[in-house]
mmCIF file with all atom_site columns, C-alpha atoms in Angstrom:
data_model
loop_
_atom_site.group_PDB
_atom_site.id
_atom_site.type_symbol
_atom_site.label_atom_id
_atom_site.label_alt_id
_atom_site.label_comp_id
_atom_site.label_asym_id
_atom_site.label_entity_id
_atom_site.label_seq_id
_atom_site.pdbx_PDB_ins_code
_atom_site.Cartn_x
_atom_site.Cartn_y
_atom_site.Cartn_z
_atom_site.occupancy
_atom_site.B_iso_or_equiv
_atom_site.pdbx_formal_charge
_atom_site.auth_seq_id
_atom_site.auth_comp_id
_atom_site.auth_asym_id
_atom_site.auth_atom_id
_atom_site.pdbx_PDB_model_num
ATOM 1   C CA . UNK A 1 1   ? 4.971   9.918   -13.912 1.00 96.00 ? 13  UNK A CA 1
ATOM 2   C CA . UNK A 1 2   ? 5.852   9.616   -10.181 1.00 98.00 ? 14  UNK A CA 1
ATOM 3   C CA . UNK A 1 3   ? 5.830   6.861   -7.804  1.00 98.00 ? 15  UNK A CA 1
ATOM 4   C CA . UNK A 1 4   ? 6.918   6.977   -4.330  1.00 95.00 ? 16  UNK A CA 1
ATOM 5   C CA . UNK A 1 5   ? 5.758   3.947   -3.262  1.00 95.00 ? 17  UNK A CA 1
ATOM 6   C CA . UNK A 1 6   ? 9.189   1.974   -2.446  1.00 94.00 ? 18  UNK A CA 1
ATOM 7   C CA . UNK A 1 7   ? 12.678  3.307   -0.720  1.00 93.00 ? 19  UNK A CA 1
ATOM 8   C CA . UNK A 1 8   ? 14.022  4.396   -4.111  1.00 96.00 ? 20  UNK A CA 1
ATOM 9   C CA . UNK A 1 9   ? 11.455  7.302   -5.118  1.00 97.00 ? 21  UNK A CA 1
ATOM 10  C CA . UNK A 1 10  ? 10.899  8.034   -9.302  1.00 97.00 ? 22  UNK A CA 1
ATOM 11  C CA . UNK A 1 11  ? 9.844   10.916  -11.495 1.00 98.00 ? 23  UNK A CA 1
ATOM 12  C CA . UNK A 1 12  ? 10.165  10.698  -15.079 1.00 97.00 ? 24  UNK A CA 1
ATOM 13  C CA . UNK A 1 13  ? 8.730   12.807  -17.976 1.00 95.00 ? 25  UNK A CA 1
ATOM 14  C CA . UNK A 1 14  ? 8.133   11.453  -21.984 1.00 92.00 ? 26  UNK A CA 1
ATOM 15  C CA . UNK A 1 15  ? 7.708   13.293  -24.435 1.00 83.00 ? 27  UNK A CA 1
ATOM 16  C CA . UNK A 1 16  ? 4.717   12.288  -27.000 1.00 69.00 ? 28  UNK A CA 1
ATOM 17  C CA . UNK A 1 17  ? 5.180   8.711   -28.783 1.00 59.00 ? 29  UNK A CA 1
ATOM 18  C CA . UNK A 1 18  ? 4.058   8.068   -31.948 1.00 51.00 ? 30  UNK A CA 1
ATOM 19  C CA . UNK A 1 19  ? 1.469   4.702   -32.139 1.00 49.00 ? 31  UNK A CA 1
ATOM 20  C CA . UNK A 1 20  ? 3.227   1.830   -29.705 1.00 56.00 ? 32  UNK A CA 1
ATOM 21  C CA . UNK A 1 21  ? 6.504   3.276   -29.668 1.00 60.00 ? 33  UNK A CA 1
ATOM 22  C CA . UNK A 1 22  ? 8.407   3.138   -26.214 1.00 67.00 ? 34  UNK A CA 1
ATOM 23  C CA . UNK A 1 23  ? 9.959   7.049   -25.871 1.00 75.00 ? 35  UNK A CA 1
ATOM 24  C CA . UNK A 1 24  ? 13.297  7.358   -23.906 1.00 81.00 ? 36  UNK A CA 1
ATOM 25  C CA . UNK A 1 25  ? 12.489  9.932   -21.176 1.00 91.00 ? 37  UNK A CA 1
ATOM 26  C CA . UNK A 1 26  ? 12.729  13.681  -21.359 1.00 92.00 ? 38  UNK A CA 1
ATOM 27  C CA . UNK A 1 27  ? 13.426  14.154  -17.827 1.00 95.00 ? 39  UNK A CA 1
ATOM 28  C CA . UNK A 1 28  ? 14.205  10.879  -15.174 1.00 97.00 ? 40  UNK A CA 1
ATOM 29  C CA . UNK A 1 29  ? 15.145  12.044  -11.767 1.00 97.00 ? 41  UNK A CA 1
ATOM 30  C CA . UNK A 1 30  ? 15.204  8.662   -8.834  1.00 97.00 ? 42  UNK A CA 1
ATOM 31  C CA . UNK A 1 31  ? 16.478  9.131   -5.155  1.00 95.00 ? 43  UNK A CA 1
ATOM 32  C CA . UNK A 1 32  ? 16.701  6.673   -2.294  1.00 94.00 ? 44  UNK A CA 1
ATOM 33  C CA . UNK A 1 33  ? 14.980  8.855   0.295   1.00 89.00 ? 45  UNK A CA 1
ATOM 34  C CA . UNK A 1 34  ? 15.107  8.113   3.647   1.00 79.00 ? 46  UNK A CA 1
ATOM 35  C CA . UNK A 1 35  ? 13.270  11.453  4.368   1.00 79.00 ? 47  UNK A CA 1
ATOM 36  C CA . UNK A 1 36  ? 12.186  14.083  3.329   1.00 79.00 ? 48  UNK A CA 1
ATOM 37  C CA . UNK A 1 37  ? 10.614  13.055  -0.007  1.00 89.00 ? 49  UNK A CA 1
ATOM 38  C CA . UNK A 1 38  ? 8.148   15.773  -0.391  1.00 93.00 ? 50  UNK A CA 1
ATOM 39  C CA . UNK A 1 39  ? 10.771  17.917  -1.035  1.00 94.00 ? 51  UNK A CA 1
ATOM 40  C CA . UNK A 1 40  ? 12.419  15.984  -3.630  1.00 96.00 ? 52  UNK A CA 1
ATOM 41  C CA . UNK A 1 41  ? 9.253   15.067  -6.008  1.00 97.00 ? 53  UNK A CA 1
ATOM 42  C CA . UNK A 1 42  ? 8.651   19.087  -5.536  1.00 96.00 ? 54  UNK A CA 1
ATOM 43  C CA . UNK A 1 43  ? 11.769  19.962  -6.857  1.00 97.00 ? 55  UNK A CA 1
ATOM 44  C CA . UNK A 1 44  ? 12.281  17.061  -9.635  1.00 97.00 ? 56  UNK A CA 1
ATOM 45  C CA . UNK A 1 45  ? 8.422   18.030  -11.333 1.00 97.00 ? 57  UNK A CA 1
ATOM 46  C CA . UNK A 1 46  ? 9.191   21.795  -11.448 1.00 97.00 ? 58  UNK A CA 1
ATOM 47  C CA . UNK A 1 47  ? 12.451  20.549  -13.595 1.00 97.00 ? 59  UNK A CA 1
ATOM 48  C CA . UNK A 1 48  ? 10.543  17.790  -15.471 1.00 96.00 ? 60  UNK A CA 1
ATOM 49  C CA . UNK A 1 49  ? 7.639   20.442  -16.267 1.00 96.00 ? 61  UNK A CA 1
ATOM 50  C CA . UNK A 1 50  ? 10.366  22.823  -17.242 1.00 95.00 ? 62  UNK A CA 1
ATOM 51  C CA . UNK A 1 51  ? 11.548  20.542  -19.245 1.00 93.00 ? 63  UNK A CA 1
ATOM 52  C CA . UNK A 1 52  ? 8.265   19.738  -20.741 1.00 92.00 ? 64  UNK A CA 1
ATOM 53  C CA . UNK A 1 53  ? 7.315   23.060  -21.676 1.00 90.00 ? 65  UNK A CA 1
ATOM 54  C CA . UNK A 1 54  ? 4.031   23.643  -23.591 1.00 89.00 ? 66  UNK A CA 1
ATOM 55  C CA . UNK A 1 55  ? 3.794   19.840  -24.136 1.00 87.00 ? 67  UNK A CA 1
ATOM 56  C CA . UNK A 1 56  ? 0.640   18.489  -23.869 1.00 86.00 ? 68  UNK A CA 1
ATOM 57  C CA . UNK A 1 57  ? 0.811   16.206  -20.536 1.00 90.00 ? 69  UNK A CA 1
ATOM 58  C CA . UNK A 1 58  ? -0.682  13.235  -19.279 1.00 92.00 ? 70  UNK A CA 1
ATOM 59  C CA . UNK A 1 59  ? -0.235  12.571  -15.740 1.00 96.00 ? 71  UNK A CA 1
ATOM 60  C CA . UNK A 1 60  ? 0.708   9.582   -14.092 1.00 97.00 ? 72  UNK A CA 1
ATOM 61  C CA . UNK A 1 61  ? 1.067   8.623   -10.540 1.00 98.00 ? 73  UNK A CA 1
ATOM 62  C CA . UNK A 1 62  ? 1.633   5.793   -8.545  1.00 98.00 ? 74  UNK A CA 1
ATOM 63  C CA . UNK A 1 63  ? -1.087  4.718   -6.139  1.00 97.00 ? 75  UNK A CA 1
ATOM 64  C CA . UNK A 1 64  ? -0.366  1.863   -4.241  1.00 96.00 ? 76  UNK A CA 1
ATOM 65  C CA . UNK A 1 65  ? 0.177   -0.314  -2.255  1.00 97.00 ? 77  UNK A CA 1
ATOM 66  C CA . UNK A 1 66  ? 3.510   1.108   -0.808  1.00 94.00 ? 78  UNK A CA 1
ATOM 67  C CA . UNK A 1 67  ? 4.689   3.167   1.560   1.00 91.00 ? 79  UNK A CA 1
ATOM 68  C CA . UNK A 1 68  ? 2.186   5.280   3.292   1.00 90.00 ? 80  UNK A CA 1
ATOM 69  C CA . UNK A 1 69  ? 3.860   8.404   3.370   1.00 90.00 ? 81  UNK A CA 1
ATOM 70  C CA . UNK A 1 70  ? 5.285   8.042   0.269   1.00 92.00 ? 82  UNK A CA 1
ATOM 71  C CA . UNK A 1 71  ? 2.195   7.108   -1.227  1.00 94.00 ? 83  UNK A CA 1
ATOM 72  C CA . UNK A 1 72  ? 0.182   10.404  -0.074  1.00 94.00 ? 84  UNK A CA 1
ATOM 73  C CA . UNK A 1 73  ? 3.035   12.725  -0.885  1.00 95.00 ? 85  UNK A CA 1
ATOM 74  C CA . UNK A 1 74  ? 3.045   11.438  -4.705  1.00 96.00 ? 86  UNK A CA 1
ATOM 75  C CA . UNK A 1 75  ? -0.590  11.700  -4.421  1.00 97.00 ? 87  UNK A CA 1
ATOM 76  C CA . UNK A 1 76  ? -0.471  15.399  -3.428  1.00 96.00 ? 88  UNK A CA 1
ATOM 77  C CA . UNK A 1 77  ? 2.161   16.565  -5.820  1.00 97.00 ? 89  UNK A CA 1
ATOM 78  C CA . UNK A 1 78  ? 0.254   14.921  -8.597  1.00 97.00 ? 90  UNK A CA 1
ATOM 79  C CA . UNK A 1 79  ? -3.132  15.860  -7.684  1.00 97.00 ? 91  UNK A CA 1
ATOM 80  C CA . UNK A 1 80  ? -2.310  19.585  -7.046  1.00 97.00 ? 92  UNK A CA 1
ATOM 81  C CA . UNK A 1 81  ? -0.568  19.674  -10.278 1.00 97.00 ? 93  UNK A CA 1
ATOM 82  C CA . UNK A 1 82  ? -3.649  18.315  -12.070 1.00 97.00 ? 94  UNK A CA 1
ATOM 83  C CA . UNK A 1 83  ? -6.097  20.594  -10.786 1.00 97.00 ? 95  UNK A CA 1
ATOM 84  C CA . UNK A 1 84  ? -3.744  23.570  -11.249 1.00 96.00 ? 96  UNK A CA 1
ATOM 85  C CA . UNK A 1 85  ? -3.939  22.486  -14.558 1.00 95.00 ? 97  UNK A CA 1
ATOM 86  C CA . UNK A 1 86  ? -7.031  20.856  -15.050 1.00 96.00 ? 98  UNK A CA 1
ATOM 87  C CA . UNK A 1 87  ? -5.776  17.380  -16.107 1.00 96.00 ? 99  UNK A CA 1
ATOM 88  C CA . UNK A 1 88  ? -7.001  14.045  -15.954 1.00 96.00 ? 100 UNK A CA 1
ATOM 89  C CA . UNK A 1 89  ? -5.064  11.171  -14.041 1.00 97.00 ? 101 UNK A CA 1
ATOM 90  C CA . UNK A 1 90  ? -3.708  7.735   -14.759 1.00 98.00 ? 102 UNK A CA 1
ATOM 91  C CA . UNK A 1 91  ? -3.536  5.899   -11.660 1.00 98.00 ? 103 UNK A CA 1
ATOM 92  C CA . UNK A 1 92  ? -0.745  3.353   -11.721 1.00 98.00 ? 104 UNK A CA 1
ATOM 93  C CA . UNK A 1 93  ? -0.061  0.130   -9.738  1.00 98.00 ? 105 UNK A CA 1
ATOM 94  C CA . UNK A 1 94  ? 3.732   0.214   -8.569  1.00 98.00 ? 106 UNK A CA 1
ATOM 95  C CA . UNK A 1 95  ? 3.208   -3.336  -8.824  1.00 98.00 ? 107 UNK A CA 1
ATOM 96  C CA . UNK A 1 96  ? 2.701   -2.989  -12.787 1.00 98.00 ? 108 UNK A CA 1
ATOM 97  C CA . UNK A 1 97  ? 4.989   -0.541  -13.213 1.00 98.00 ? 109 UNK A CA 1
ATOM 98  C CA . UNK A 1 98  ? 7.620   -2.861  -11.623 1.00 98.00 ? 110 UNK A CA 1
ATOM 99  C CA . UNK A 1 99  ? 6.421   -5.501  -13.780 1.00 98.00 ? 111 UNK A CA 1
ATOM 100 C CA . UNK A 1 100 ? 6.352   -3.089  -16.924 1.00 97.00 ? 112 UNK A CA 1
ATOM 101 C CA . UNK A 1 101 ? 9.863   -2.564  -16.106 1.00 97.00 ? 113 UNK A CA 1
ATOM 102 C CA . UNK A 1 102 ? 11.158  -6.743  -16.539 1.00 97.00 ? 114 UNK A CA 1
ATOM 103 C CA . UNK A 1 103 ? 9.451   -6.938  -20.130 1.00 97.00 ? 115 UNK A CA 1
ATOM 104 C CA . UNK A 1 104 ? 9.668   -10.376 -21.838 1.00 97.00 ? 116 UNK A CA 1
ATOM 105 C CA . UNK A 1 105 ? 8.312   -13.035 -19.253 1.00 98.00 ? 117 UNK A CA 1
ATOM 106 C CA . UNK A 1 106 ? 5.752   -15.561 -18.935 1.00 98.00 ? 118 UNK A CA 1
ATOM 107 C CA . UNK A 1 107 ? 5.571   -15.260 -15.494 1.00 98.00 ? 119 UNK A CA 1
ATOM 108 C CA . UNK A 1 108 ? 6.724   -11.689 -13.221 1.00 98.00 ? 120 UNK A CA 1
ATOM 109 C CA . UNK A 1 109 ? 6.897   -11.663 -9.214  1.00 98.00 ? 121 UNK A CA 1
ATOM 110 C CA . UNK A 1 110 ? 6.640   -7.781  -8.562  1.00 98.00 ? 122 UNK A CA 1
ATOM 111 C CA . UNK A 1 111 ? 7.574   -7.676  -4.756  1.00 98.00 ? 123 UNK A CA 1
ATOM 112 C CA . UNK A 1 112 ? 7.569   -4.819  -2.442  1.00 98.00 ? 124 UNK A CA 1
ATOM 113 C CA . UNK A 1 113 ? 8.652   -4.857  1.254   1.00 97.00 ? 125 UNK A CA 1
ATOM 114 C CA . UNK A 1 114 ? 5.507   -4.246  3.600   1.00 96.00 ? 126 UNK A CA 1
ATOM 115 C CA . UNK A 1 115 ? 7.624   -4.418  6.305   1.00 94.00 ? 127 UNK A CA 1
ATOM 116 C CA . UNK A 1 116 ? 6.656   -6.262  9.366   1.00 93.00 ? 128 UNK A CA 1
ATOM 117 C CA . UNK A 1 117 ? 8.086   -9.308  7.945   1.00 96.00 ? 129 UNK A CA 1
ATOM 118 C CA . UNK A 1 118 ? 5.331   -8.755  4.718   1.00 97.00 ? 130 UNK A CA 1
ATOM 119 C CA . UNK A 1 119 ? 5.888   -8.127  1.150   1.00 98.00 ? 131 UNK A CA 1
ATOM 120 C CA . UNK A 1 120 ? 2.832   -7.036  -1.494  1.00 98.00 ? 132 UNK A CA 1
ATOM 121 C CA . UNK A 1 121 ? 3.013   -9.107  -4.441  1.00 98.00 ? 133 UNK A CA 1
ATOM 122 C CA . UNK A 1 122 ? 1.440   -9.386  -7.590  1.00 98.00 ? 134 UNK A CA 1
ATOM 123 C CA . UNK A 1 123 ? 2.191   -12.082 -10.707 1.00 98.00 ? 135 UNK A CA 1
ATOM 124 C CA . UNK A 1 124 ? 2.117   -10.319 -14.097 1.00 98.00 ? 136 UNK A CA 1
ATOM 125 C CA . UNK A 1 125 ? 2.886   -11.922 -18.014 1.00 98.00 ? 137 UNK A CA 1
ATOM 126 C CA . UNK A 1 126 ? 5.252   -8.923  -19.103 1.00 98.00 ? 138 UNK A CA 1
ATOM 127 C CA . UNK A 1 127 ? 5.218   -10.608 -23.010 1.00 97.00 ? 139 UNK A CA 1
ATOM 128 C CA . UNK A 1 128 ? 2.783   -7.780  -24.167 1.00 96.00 ? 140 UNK A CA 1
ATOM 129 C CA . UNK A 1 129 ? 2.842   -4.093  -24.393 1.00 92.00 ? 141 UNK A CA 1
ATOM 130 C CA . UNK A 1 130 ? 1.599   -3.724  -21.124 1.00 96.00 ? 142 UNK A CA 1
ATOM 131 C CA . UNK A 1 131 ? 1.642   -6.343  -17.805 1.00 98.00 ? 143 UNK A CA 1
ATOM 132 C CA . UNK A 1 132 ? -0.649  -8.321  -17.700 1.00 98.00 ? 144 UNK A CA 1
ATOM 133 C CA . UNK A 1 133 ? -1.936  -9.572  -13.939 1.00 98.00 ? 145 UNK A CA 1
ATOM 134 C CA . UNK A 1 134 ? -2.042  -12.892 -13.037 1.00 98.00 ? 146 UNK A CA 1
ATOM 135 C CA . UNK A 1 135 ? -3.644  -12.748 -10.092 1.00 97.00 ? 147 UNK A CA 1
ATOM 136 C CA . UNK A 1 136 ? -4.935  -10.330 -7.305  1.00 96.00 ? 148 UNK A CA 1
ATOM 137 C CA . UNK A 1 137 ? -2.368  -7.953  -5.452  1.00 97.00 ? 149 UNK A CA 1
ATOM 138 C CA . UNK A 1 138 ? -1.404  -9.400  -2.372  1.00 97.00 ? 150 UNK A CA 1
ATOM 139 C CA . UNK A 1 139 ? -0.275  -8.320  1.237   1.00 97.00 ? 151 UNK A CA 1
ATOM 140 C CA . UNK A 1 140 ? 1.368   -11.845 2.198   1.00 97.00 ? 152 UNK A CA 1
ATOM 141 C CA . UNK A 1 141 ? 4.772   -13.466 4.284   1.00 97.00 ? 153 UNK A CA 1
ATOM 142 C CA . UNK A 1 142 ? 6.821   -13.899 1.415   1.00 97.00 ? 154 UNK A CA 1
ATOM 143 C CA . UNK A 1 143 ? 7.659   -17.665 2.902   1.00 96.00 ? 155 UNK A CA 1
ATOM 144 C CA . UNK A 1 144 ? 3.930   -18.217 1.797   1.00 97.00 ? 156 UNK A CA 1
ATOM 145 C CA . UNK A 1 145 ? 4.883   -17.238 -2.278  1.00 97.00 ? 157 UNK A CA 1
ATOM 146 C CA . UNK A 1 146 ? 4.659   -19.881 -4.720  1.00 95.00 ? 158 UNK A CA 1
ATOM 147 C CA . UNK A 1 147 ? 5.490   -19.005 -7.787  1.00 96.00 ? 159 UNK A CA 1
ATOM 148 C CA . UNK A 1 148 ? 5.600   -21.155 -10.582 1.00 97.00 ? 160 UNK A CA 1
ATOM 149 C CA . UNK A 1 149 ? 8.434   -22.745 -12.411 1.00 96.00 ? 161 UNK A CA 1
ATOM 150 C CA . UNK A 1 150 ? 10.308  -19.988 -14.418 1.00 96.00 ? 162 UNK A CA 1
ATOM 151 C CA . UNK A 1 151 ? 9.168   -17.456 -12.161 1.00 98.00 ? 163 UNK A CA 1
ATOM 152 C CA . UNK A 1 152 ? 11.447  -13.976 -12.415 1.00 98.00 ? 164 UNK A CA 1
ATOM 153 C CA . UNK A 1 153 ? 11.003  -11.663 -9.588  1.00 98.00 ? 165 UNK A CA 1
ATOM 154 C CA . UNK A 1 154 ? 11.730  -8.188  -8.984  1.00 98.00 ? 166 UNK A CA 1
ATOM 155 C CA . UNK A 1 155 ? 11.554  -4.709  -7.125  1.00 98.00 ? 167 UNK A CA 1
ATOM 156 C CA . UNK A 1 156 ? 12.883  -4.005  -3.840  1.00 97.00 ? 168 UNK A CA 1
ATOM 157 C CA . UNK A 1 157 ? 11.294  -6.431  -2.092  1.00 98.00 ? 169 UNK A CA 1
ATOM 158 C CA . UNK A 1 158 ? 12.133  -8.964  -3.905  1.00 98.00 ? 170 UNK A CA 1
ATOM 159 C CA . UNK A 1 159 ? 15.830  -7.986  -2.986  1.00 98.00 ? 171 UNK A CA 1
ATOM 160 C CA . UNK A 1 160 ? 15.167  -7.549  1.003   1.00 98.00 ? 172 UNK A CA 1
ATOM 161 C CA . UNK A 1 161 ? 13.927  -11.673 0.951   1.00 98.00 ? 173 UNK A CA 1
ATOM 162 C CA . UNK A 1 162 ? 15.827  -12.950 -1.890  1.00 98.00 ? 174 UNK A CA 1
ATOM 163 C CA . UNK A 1 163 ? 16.728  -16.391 -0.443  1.00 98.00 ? 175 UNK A CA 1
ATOM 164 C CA . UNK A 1 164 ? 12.913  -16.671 0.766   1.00 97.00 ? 176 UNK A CA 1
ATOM 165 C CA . UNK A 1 165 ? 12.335  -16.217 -3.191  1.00 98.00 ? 177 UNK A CA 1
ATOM 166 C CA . UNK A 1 166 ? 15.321  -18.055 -4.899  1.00 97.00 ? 178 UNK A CA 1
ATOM 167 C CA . UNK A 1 167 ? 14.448  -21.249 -1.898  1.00 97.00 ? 179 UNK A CA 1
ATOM 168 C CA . UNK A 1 168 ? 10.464  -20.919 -3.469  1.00 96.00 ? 180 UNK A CA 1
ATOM 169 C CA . UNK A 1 169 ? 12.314  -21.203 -7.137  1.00 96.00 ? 181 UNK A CA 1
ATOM 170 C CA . UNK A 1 170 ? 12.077  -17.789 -8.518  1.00 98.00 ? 182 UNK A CA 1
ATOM 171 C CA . UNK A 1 171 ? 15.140  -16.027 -10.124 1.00 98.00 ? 183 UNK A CA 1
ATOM 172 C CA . UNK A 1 172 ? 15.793  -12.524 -8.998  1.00 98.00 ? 184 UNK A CA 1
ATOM 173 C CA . UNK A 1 173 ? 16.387  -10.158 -12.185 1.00 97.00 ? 185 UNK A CA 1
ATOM 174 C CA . UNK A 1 174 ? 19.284  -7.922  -12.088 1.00 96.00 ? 186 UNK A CA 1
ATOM 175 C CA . UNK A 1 175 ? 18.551  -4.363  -11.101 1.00 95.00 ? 187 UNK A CA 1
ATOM 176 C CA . UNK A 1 176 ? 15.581  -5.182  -9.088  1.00 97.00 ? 188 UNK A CA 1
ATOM 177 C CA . UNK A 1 177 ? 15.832  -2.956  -6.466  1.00 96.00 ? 189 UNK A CA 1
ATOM 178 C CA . UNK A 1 178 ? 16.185  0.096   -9.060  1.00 96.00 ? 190 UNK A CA 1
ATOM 179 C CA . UNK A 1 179 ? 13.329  2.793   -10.136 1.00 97.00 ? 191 UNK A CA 1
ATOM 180 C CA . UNK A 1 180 ? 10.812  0.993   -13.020 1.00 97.00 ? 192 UNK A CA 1
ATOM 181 C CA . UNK A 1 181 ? 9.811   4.784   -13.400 1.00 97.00 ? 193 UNK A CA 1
ATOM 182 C CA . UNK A 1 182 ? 11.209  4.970   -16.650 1.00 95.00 ? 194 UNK A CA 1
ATOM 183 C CA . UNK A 1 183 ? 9.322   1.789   -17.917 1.00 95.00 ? 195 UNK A CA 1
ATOM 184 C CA . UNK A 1 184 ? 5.831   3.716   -16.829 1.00 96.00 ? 196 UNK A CA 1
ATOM 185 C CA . UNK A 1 185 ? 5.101   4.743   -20.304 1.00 94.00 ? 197 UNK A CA 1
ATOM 186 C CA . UNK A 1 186 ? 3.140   1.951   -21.837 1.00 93.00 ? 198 UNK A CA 1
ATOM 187 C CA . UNK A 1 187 ? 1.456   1.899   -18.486 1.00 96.00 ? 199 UNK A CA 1
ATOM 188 C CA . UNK A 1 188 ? 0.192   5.162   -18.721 1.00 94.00 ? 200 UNK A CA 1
ATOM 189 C CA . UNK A 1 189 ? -0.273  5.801   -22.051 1.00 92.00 ? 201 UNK A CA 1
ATOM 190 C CA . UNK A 1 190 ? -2.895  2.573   -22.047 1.00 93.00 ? 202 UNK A CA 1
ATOM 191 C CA . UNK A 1 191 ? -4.474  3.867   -18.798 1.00 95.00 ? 203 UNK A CA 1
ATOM 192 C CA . UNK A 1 192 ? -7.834  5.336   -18.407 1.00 96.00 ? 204 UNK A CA 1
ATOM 193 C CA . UNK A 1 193 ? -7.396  9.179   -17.062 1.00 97.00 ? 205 UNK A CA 1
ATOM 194 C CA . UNK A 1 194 ? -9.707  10.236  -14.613 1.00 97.00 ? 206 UNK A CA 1
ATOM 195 C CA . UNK A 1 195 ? -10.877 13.376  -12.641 1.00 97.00 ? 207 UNK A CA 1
ATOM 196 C CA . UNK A 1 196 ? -8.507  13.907  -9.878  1.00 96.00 ? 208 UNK A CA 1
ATOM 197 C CA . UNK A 1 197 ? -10.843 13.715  -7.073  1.00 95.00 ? 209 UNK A CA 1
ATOM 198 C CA . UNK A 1 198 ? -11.892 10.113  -8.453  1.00 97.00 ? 210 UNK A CA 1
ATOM 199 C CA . UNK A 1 199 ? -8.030  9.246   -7.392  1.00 96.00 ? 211 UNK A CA 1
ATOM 200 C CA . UNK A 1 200 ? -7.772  7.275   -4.231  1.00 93.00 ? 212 UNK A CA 1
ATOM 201 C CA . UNK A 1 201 ? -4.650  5.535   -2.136  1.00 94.00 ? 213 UNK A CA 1
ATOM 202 C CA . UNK A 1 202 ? -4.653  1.706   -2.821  1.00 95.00 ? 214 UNK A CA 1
ATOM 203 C CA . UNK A 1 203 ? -3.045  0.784   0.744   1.00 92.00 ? 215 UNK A CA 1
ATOM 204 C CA . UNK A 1 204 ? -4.183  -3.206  1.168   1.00 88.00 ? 216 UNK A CA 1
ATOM 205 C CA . UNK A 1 205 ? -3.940  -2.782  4.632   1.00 81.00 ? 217 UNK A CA 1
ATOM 206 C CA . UNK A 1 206 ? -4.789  -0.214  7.900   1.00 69.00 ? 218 UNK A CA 1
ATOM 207 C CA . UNK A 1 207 ? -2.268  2.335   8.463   1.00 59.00 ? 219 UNK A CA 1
ATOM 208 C CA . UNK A 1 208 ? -0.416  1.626   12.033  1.00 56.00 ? 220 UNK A CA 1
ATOM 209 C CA . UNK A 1 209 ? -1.119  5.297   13.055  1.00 51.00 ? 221 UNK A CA 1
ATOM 210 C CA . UNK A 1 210 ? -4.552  6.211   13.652  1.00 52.00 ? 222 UNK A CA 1
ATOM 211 C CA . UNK A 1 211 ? -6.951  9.427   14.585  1.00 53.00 ? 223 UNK A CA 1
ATOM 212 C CA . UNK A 1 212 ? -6.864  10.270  17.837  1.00 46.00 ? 224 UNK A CA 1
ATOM 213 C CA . UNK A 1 213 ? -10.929 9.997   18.145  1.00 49.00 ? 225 UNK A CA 1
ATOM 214 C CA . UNK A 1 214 ? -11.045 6.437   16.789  1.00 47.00 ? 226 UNK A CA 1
ATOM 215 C CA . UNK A 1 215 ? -8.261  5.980   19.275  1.00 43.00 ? 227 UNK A CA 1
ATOM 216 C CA . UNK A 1 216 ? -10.366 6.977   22.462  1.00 49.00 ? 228 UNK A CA 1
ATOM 217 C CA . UNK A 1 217 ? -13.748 5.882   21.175  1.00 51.00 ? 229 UNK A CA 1
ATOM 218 C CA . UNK A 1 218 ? -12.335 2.211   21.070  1.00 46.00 ? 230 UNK A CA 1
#
């Protein structure tokens, strides 16, 4: 599993789990990465694969909304890998994964800092195996976040406008600004794996930089 799609970038590798059961990771490598990511999901999946071995593998990878760059570097690694290997994908929401990663709650805030003053959020119930959304994904000014009563929140975005988020009446959960990726099991074990050219960047808005020929044709 990898997902770069926040500050604090995640790779973690489980080995096989009987029915329902929850495995504790093989292999869990996380970095706050200011730059230069691509070279540290290269060098944590060569150990988690080594790790691995001759495992059968099921790949999953975050795919957004999140950082841009992050997001197509994750994307890259994991999509090179499958076809080198010709494996299906499980596309992930970090959203989810955040969400996977509080279990227990009637009512999850996943936040992630979009920057420009923005956060994407999405409410999940976490009572269940797997999240379960509440509503649509959303690319919002966290003053304009309602949750209701009893509302936990969590990620890293939920840390960047806590008092935004405790004044709306949600409760931050400790450790919210740390990698889910070792909560991504359940996530992708339940997910439908798909060809890897069928994956595609969930992004919720326009990336700021732009071609150079849309640029001058406008």
């Amino acid at each position: 599993m990898i997902d770069p799609a926040g500050p604090v970038v995640g790779l973690a590798a489980f080995a096989p789990a009987e029915a329902d059961a929850a495995p504790t990771p093989l292999f869990l490598a996380t970095r706050r990465v200011v730059a230069g990511a691509d070279r540290f999901i290269s060098e944590a999946l060569g150990q988690a694969l080594e790790r691995m071995g001759d495992q059968p593998l099921r790949l999953g990878v975050v795919v957004g909304p999140g950082a841009f760059t992050g997001l197509r570097v994750g994307l890259a690694h994991a999509l090179g890998l499958a076809v080198a290997r010709e494996l299906r994908v499980v596309a992930v929401s970090p959203l989810a994964l955040r969400a996977a990663a509080a279990p227990g709650h009637a009512s999850v805030l996943a936040v992630l800092d979009a920057k420009k003053g923005r956060v994407y959020a999405q409410r999940f119930d976490t009572r269940g195996r797997v999240p379960v959304a509440l509503d649509e994904p959303l690319d919002v000014s966290p003053g304009l976040l309602a949750p209701p009563p009893g509302t936990v929140a969590t990620g890293e975005g939920a840390v960047v406008y806590r008092a935004v988020l405790e004044a709306a009446g949600a409760t931050l959960l400790p450790g919210a600004d740390e990698s889910p990726v070792g909560a991504a099991w359940p996530l992708v074990r339940a997910g439908s794996p798909v060809d890897a050219a069928a994956v595609i960047p969930v992004y919720l808005r326009e990336p700021d930089a732009q071609p150079l020929a849309s640029l001058v044709q406008s």
